[in-house]
Amino acid sequence: MDRGLYDFMEKMKSTNFEEEGIIHKKSGIDSSIFTDRYRNVISFDKVCPSGKMISIRKHTRFIHYPAHSHDYVEICYVLNGKSVQVVENEEVELLKGDLLFLGPGVTHEIYPTGDDDIIVNFIIHKKFFSYIFEFINESCNLSNFFTDVVFKKSATSALIFSTKGKSRLEGSLNEMLSELDGNEDLMEPRVKFLLGILVLDLTQEDPKRIEKVSYDQGVLCKVITYMERNLKTANLNEISDQLKMKNYNLSKLIKKESGVTFNNLLREIRFNKFCEIIKIRNISINDLAIEVGFSNTSDFYKKFKAKFGVSPREYRNTH
C-alpha cells in the first residue's frame, strides 16, 4: 500500500461527528435523507451537493441501516475490513477490495460495522452513465445493468466485483480516493474520468449478480423471517399490522407466492426447525415440538407421520 493511501485510510478510521453521536447514543440515522419514509428511498439531492454529479463519502460505522433503496447509483467499496449487507433479501459479506454496484430501486440493508471496517460510498447521478453508455458493448456483463440505469426507473440487479490483486482496478479506485485531498475544482472532472475508466475495465470482469426480487417476493421473505423469529406466537394479524396490509390481501399474496396458506406455511417452517434441532440436541420430542410452536403434541405426531412417513422418534434415529 502506498503512503498516500495508507494516510487516507488512517484518516478514515478516525471517528467523525456523526459517528461520535452514535457511539454516545446522542444521534441516529438522519431521516431527512429519505424522500419517502414509508418505503425508505434515499434521494440524490439530499446526499450530494447541488450541481454535482458524483459524491464520495465514508460510510458511517457503528449503526444498523434498515432496508432502503436510492434514486441514484451507489457503489460501495470496501477499503478495509468487511461489510455484511442484505441485498434484495440475500445476505452477503463484502470483503476488502469488493465493489457492490447498486442501481436505483435495488434494496439493501447494512449491518453495523466496526472500527477497522472502512467502506467508501460513491454516490453517482444516473445521468453520468448516459455519457459512457455508448462505450459499453451490448454483449458485456454490464450492458443490462446500465440499460436499466439509463433508460428505466429502477435496476433489476446488483453486482459484486472483487478488485483484490487486480492492480488496474485498485489503481483507478485509489486514484479517485486520492482526489479527495486534491484541488476541489479539479476533483469532480478527474473522478468522472477515473470512474469511466474503472467502469470500462469492469466490463472485462465476471461479477456476482443478485437479481432484484419483486415486491410480492419481498413481502413473502419478510413473512418467513417473521415466522422463523416467532415460531410460537406468529399469527396473521400481527404480521399484517407490521407490514401495514389487510389480512385478506396478505393472505392472498402468501398463497400466490408460496402456493400454501399462512397456516400451512407456518407449519412447514415449524417442521423444518424441529427437524433441524432434533438431530443436534438431546431434548424430548414433546418438549421440542412445543418449543417450535406445536402446542397440541397429539396433532403434531399425526401431522409429522403424514408428512414424513415416519414417527418423530424414527426420524431422529435415522437422521
GROMACS .gro file of C-alpha atoms in nm:
model
  319
    1MET     CA    1   0.000   0.000   0.000
    2ASP     CA    2   0.143   0.339  -0.097
    3ARG     CA    3   0.192   0.606   0.166
    4GLY     CA    4  -0.087   0.831   0.038
    5LEU     CA    5  -0.348   0.554   0.054
    6TYR     CA    6  -0.223   0.448   0.399
    7ASP     CA    7  -0.261   0.804   0.529
    8PHE     CA    8  -0.609   0.827   0.373
    9MET     CA    9  -0.720   0.502   0.538
   10GLU     CA   10  -0.586   0.609   0.876
   11LYS     CA   11  -0.781   0.934   0.844
   12MET     CA   12  -1.096   0.736   0.759
   13LYS     CA   13  -1.050   0.525   1.074
   14SER     CA   14  -1.085   0.831   1.297
   15THR     CA   15  -1.442   0.890   1.414
   16ASN     CA   16  -1.631   1.182   1.264
   17PHE     CA   17  -1.901   1.393   1.428
   18GLU     CA   18  -2.183   1.164   1.316
   19GLU     CA   19  -2.008   0.852   1.446
   20GLU     CA   20  -1.932   1.019   1.780
   21GLY     CA   21  -2.302   1.089   1.821
   22ILE     CA   22  -2.386   0.724   1.751
   23ILE     CA   23  -2.120   0.595   1.993
   24HIS     CA   24  -2.253   0.817   2.273
   25LYS     CA   25  -2.616   0.742   2.178
   26LYS     CA   26  -2.685   1.109   2.108
   27SER     CA   27  -2.792   1.063   1.748
   28GLY     CA   28  -2.900   0.806   1.489
   29ILE     CA   29  -2.971   0.792   1.118
   30ASP     CA   30  -3.064   1.126   0.961
   31SER     CA   31  -3.421   1.063   0.840
   32SER     CA   32  -3.418   1.382   0.629
   33ILE     CA   33  -3.227   1.197   0.354
   34PHE     CA   34  -3.535   0.988   0.274
   35THR     CA   35  -3.779   1.117   0.013
   36ASP     CA   36  -4.035   0.854   0.105
   37ARG     CA   37  -4.012   0.749   0.470
   38TYR     CA   38  -4.254   0.459   0.431
   39ARG     CA   39  -4.052   0.297   0.152
   40ASN     CA   40  -3.713   0.433   0.268
   41VAL     CA   41  -3.598   0.580  -0.062
   42ILE     CA   42  -3.287   0.800  -0.036
   43SER     CA   43  -3.276   1.096  -0.272
   44PHE     CA   44  -2.964   1.203  -0.465
   45ASP     CA   45  -3.045   1.568  -0.396
   46LYS     CA   46  -3.031   1.505  -0.020
   47VAL     CA   47  -2.686   1.339  -0.016
   48CYS     CA   48  -2.494   1.516  -0.294
   49PRO     CA   49  -2.401   1.886  -0.313
   50SER     CA   50  -2.608   2.094  -0.555
   51GLY     CA   51  -2.470   2.098  -0.907
   52LYS     CA   52  -2.253   1.791  -0.858
   53MET     CA   53  -2.291   1.457  -1.034
   54ILE     CA   54  -2.070   1.248  -0.804
   55SER     CA   55  -2.012   1.246  -0.430
   56ILE     CA   56  -1.767   1.026  -0.236
   57ARG     CA   57  -1.846   0.965   0.131
   58LYS     CA   58  -1.723   0.740   0.406
   59HIS     CA   59  -1.995   0.502   0.523
   60THR     CA   60  -2.099   0.582   0.879
   61ARG     CA   61  -1.993   0.298   1.110
   62PHE     CA   62  -2.142   0.150   1.431
   63ILE     CA   63  -2.507   0.171   1.327
   64HIS     CA   64  -2.763  -0.050   1.154
   65TYR     CA   65  -2.910   0.089   0.834
   66PRO     CA   66  -3.256  -0.059   0.775
   67ALA     CA   67  -3.360  -0.177   0.429
   68HIS     CA   68  -3.364   0.112   0.183
   69SER     CA   69  -3.308   0.196  -0.183
   70HIS     CA   70  -3.187   0.500  -0.378
   71ASP     CA   71  -3.290   0.702  -0.681
   72TYR     CA   72  -2.923   0.705  -0.794
   73VAL     CA   73  -2.639   0.455  -0.841
   74GLU     CA   74  -2.434   0.371  -0.534
   75ILE     CA   75  -2.102   0.189  -0.542
   76CYS     CA   76  -1.986   0.055  -0.205
   77TYR     CA   77  -1.610  -0.004  -0.192
   78VAL     CA   78  -1.465  -0.199   0.100
   79LEU     CA   79  -1.129  -0.027   0.152
   80ASN     CA   80  -1.058  -0.223   0.470
   81GLY     CA   81  -1.229  -0.484   0.686
   82LYS     CA   82  -1.571  -0.608   0.577
   83SER     CA   83  -1.938  -0.515   0.546
   84VAL     CA   84  -2.232  -0.752   0.592
   85GLN     CA   85  -2.538  -0.644   0.397
   86VAL     CA   86  -2.870  -0.787   0.290
   87VAL     CA   87  -2.920  -0.713  -0.080
   88GLU     CA   88  -3.267  -0.797  -0.213
   89ASN     CA   89  -3.316  -1.036   0.081
   90GLU     CA   90  -2.984  -1.214   0.018
   91GLU     CA   91  -2.721  -1.176   0.290
   92VAL     CA   92  -2.374  -1.106   0.151
   93GLU     CA   93  -2.039  -1.046   0.319
   94LEU     CA   94  -1.830  -0.790   0.133
   95LEU     CA   95  -1.458  -0.824   0.199
   96LYS     CA   96  -1.162  -0.592   0.148
   97GLY     CA   97  -1.140  -0.496  -0.219
   98ASP     CA   98  -1.502  -0.579  -0.303
   99LEU     CA   99  -1.723  -0.342  -0.502
  100LEU     CA  100  -2.102  -0.352  -0.471
  101PHE     CA  101  -2.294  -0.180  -0.754
  102LEU     CA  102  -2.649  -0.084  -0.655
  103GLY     CA  103  -2.881   0.058  -0.918
  104PRO     CA  104  -3.186   0.275  -0.845
  105GLY     CA  105  -3.463   0.085  -0.669
  106VAL     CA  106  -3.245  -0.203  -0.551
  107THR     CA  107  -3.296  -0.261  -0.178
  108HIS     CA  108  -3.017  -0.323   0.072
  109GLU     CA  109  -2.980  -0.332   0.448
  110ILE     CA  110  -2.645  -0.269   0.619
  111TYR     CA  111  -2.540  -0.423   0.949
  112PRO     CA  112  -2.323  -0.218   1.189
  113THR     CA  113  -1.954  -0.203   1.102
  114GLY     CA  114  -1.660  -0.179   1.344
  115ASP     CA  115  -1.353   0.038   1.398
  116ASP     CA  116  -1.143  -0.120   1.123
  117ASP     CA  117  -1.422  -0.151   0.866
  118ILE     CA  118  -1.374   0.130   0.614
  119ILE     CA  119  -1.637   0.142   0.342
  120VAL     CA  120  -1.640   0.425   0.089
  121ASN     CA  121  -1.964   0.507  -0.093
  122PHE     CA  122  -1.959   0.653  -0.444
  123ILE     CA  123  -2.291   0.831  -0.500
  124ILE     CA  124  -2.348   0.882  -0.872
  125HIS     CA  125  -2.628   1.052  -1.061
  126LYS     CA  126  -2.794   0.838  -1.329
  127LYS     CA  127  -2.704   1.096  -1.594
  128PHE     CA  128  -2.334   1.018  -1.556
  129PHE     CA  129  -2.382   0.674  -1.707
  130SER     CA  130  -2.551   0.812  -2.017
  131TYR     CA  131  -2.212   0.965  -2.106
  132ILE     CA  132  -2.030   0.633  -2.105
  133PHE     CA  133  -2.320   0.411  -2.215
  134GLU     CA  134  -2.218   0.439  -2.582
  135PHE     CA  135  -1.881   0.282  -2.496
  136ILE     CA  136  -2.039  -0.026  -2.332
  137ASN     CA  137  -2.055  -0.327  -2.563
  138GLU     CA  138  -2.406  -0.473  -2.561
  139SER     CA  139  -2.266  -0.824  -2.512
  140CYS     CA  140  -2.070  -0.741  -2.196
  141ASN     CA  141  -2.184  -0.829  -1.843
  142LEU     CA  142  -2.262  -0.465  -1.753
  143SER     CA  143  -2.484  -0.395  -2.052
  144ASN     CA  144  -2.817  -0.487  -1.890
  145PHE     CA  145  -2.726  -0.311  -1.566
  146PHE     CA  146  -2.652   0.021  -1.739
  147THR     CA  147  -2.951  -0.013  -1.972
  148ASP     CA  148  -3.168  -0.023  -1.659
  149VAL     CA  149  -2.982   0.269  -1.501
  150VAL     CA  150  -3.002   0.496  -1.807
  151PHE     CA  151  -3.340   0.409  -1.953
  152LYS     CA  152  -3.553   0.267  -1.672
  153LYS     CA  153  -3.674   0.390  -1.334
  154SER     CA  154  -3.515   0.103  -1.146
  155ALA     CA  155  -3.244  -0.159  -1.192
  156THR     CA  156  -3.315  -0.531  -1.193
  157SER     CA  157  -2.997  -0.648  -1.020
  158ALA     CA  158  -2.700  -0.565  -0.801
  159LEU     CA  159  -2.342  -0.657  -0.897
  160ILE     CA  160  -2.048  -0.756  -0.678
  161PHE     CA  161  -1.692  -0.735  -0.813
  162SER     CA  162  -1.366  -0.831  -0.645
  163THR     CA  163  -1.074  -0.597  -0.716
  164LYS     CA  164  -0.826  -0.762  -0.479
  165GLY     CA  165  -0.497  -0.832  -0.653
  166LYS     CA  166  -0.611  -0.658  -0.974
  167SER     CA  167  -0.372  -0.367  -0.995
  168ARG     CA  168  -0.553  -0.179  -1.272
  169LEU     CA  169  -0.885  -0.174  -1.084
  170GLU     CA  170  -0.721  -0.099  -0.748
  171GLY     CA  171  -0.519   0.179  -0.911
  172SER     CA  172  -0.828   0.356  -1.050
  173LEU     CA  173  -1.006   0.334  -0.715
  174ASN     CA  174  -0.707   0.456  -0.517
  175GLU     CA  175  -0.653   0.746  -0.756
  176MET     CA  176  -1.017   0.850  -0.710
  177LEU     CA  177  -0.978   0.843  -0.332
  178SER     CA  178  -0.658   1.048  -0.350
  179GLU     CA  179  -0.853   1.321  -0.533
  180LEU     CA  180  -1.046   1.389  -0.210
  181ASP     CA  181  -0.739   1.568  -0.075
  182GLY     CA  182  -0.661   1.746  -0.402
  183ASN     CA  183  -0.777   2.060  -0.580
  184GLU     CA  184  -1.152   2.090  -0.517
  185ASP     CA  185  -1.220   2.249  -0.858
  186LEU     CA  186  -1.049   1.960  -1.039
  187MET     CA  187  -1.176   1.680  -0.817
  188GLU     CA  188  -1.507   1.605  -0.994
  189PRO     CA  189  -1.377   1.606  -1.354
  190ARG     CA  190  -1.086   1.385  -1.253
  191VAL     CA  191  -1.312   1.147  -1.062
  192LYS     CA  192  -1.551   1.130  -1.360
  193PHE     CA  193  -1.260   1.042  -1.587
  194LEU     CA  194  -1.124   0.776  -1.350
  195LEU     CA  195  -1.470   0.632  -1.284
  196GLY     CA  196  -1.528   0.599  -1.658
  197ILE     CA  197  -1.202   0.404  -1.692
  198LEU     CA  198  -1.297   0.184  -1.394
  199VAL     CA  199  -1.637   0.101  -1.543
  200LEU     CA  200  -1.483   0.013  -1.881
  201ASP     CA  201  -1.228  -0.213  -1.710
  202LEU     CA  202  -1.505  -0.380  -1.508
  203THR     CA  203  -1.677  -0.484  -1.833
  204GLN     CA  204  -1.399  -0.742  -1.862
  205GLU     CA  205  -1.477  -0.890  -1.518
  206ASP     CA  206  -1.734  -1.153  -1.420
  207PRO     CA  207  -1.938  -1.020  -1.124
  208LYS     CA  208  -2.167  -1.199  -0.885
  209ARG     CA  209  -2.520  -1.093  -0.975
  210ILE     CA  210  -2.805  -1.055  -0.728
  211GLU     CA  211  -3.140  -1.030  -0.901
  212LYS     CA  212  -3.398  -0.790  -0.769
  213VAL     CA  213  -3.698  -0.961  -0.617
  214SER     CA  214  -4.050  -0.841  -0.686
  215TYR     CA  215  -4.248  -0.652  -0.424
  216ASP     CA  216  -4.458  -0.963  -0.354
  217GLN     CA  217  -4.150  -1.183  -0.318
  218GLY     CA  218  -4.001  -0.930  -0.078
  219VAL     CA  219  -4.317  -0.936   0.134
  220LEU     CA  220  -4.310  -1.316   0.145
  221CYS     CA  221  -3.946  -1.307   0.261
  222LYS     CA  222  -4.046  -1.072   0.542
  223VAL     CA  223  -4.331  -1.304   0.642
  224ILE     CA  224  -4.098  -1.605   0.651
  225THR     CA  225  -3.841  -1.414   0.858
  226TYR     CA  226  -4.118  -1.310   1.098
  227MET     CA  227  -4.235  -1.673   1.131
  228GLU     CA  228  -3.882  -1.801   1.194
  229ARG     CA  229  -3.832  -1.545   1.471
  230ASN     CA  230  -4.174  -1.601   1.630
  231LEU     CA  231  -4.232  -1.975   1.594
  232LYS     CA  232  -4.461  -1.998   1.897
  233THR     CA  233  -4.662  -1.681   1.859
  234ALA     CA  234  -4.667  -1.599   1.486
  235ASN     CA  235  -5.012  -1.501   1.361
  236LEU     CA  236  -5.156  -1.332   1.055
  237ASN     CA  237  -5.296  -1.032   1.244
  238GLU     CA  238  -4.961  -0.931   1.389
  239ILE     CA  239  -4.757  -0.956   1.068
  240SER     CA  240  -5.035  -0.781   0.873
  241ASP     CA  241  -5.014  -0.489   1.117
  242GLN     CA  242  -4.635  -0.479   1.089
  243LEU     CA  243  -4.650  -0.472   0.709
  244LYS     CA  244  -4.944  -0.228   0.711
  245MET     CA  245  -5.152  -0.464   0.499
  246LYS     CA  246  -5.503  -0.601   0.534
  247ASN     CA  247  -5.524  -0.964   0.648
  248TYR     CA  248  -5.707  -1.069   0.334
  249ASN     CA  249  -5.454  -0.907   0.098
  250LEU     CA  250  -5.155  -1.053   0.281
  251SER     CA  251  -5.314  -1.397   0.297
  252LYS     CA  252  -5.382  -1.383  -0.077
  253LEU     CA  253  -5.024  -1.272  -0.151
  254ILE     CA  254  -4.877  -1.556   0.058
  255LYS     CA  255  -5.090  -1.814  -0.123
  256LYS     CA  256  -4.992  -1.671  -0.464
  257GLU     CA  257  -4.618  -1.661  -0.392
  258SER     CA  258  -4.577  -1.981  -0.185
  259GLY     CA  259  -4.864  -2.196  -0.306
  260VAL     CA  260  -4.986  -2.257   0.050
  261THR     CA  261  -5.187  -2.072   0.314
  262PHE     CA  262  -5.038  -1.873   0.602
  263ASN     CA  263  -5.106  -2.155   0.850
  264ASN     CA  264  -4.963  -2.424   0.624
  265LEU     CA  265  -4.652  -2.217   0.558
  266LEU     CA  266  -4.605  -2.163   0.932
  267ARG     CA  267  -4.644  -2.535   0.993
  268GLU     CA  268  -4.379  -2.613   0.729
  269ILE     CA  269  -4.136  -2.373   0.895
  270ARG     CA  270  -4.203  -2.527   1.236
  271PHE     CA  271  -4.144  -2.877   1.093
  272ASN     CA  272  -3.819  -2.761   0.934
  273LYS     CA  273  -3.697  -2.614   1.262
  274PHE     CA  274  -3.797  -2.929   1.451
  275CYS     CA  275  -3.604  -3.150   1.205
  276GLU     CA  276  -3.303  -2.920   1.224
  277ILE     CA  277  -3.286  -2.924   1.605
  278ILE     CA  278  -3.379  -3.288   1.675
  279LYS     CA  279  -3.054  -3.403   1.510
  280ILE     CA  280  -2.824  -3.192   1.729
  281ARG     CA  281  -2.994  -3.153   2.068
  282ASN     CA  282  -3.069  -3.407   2.338
  283ILE     CA  283  -3.423  -3.293   2.412
  284SER     CA  284  -3.750  -3.480   2.447
  285ILE     CA  285  -3.969  -3.487   2.137
  286ASN     CA  286  -4.266  -3.336   2.321
  287ASP     CA  287  -4.060  -3.050   2.462
  288LEU     CA  288  -3.908  -2.971   2.123
  289ALA     CA  289  -4.247  -2.982   1.950
  290ILE     CA  290  -4.378  -2.726   2.198
  291GLU     CA  291  -4.060  -2.518   2.165
  292VAL     CA  292  -4.106  -2.478   1.789
  293GLY     CA  293  -4.473  -2.389   1.819
  294PHE     CA  294  -4.678  -2.713   1.820
  295SER     CA  295  -4.892  -2.667   2.132
  296ASN     CA  296  -5.104  -2.976   2.057
  297THR     CA  297  -4.848  -3.260   2.061
  298SER     CA  298  -5.102  -3.529   1.965
  299ASP     CA  299  -5.186  -3.338   1.649
  300PHE     CA  300  -4.812  -3.283   1.591
  301TYR     CA  301  -4.740  -3.659   1.590
  302LYS     CA  302  -5.021  -3.725   1.338
  303LYS     CA  303  -4.918  -3.448   1.101
  304PHE     CA  304  -4.548  -3.537   1.127
  305LYS     CA  305  -4.617  -3.902   1.036
  306ALA     CA  306  -4.839  -3.790   0.746
  307LYS     CA  307  -4.568  -3.561   0.609
  308PHE     CA  308  -4.252  -3.767   0.661
  309GLY     CA  309  -4.389  -4.121   0.662
  310VAL     CA  310  -4.219  -4.200   0.993
  311SER     CA  311  -4.270  -4.100   1.355
  312PRO     CA  312  -4.059  -3.822   1.510
  313ARG     CA  313  -3.866  -4.088   1.708
  314GLU     CA  314  -3.791  -4.289   1.393
  315TYR     CA  315  -3.685  -3.971   1.216
  316ARG     CA  316  -3.441  -3.889   1.496
  317ASN     CA  317  -3.291  -4.242   1.489
  318THR     CA  318  -3.238  -4.243   1.113
  319HIS     CA  319  -3.101  -3.892   1.057
   0.00000   0.00000   0.00000
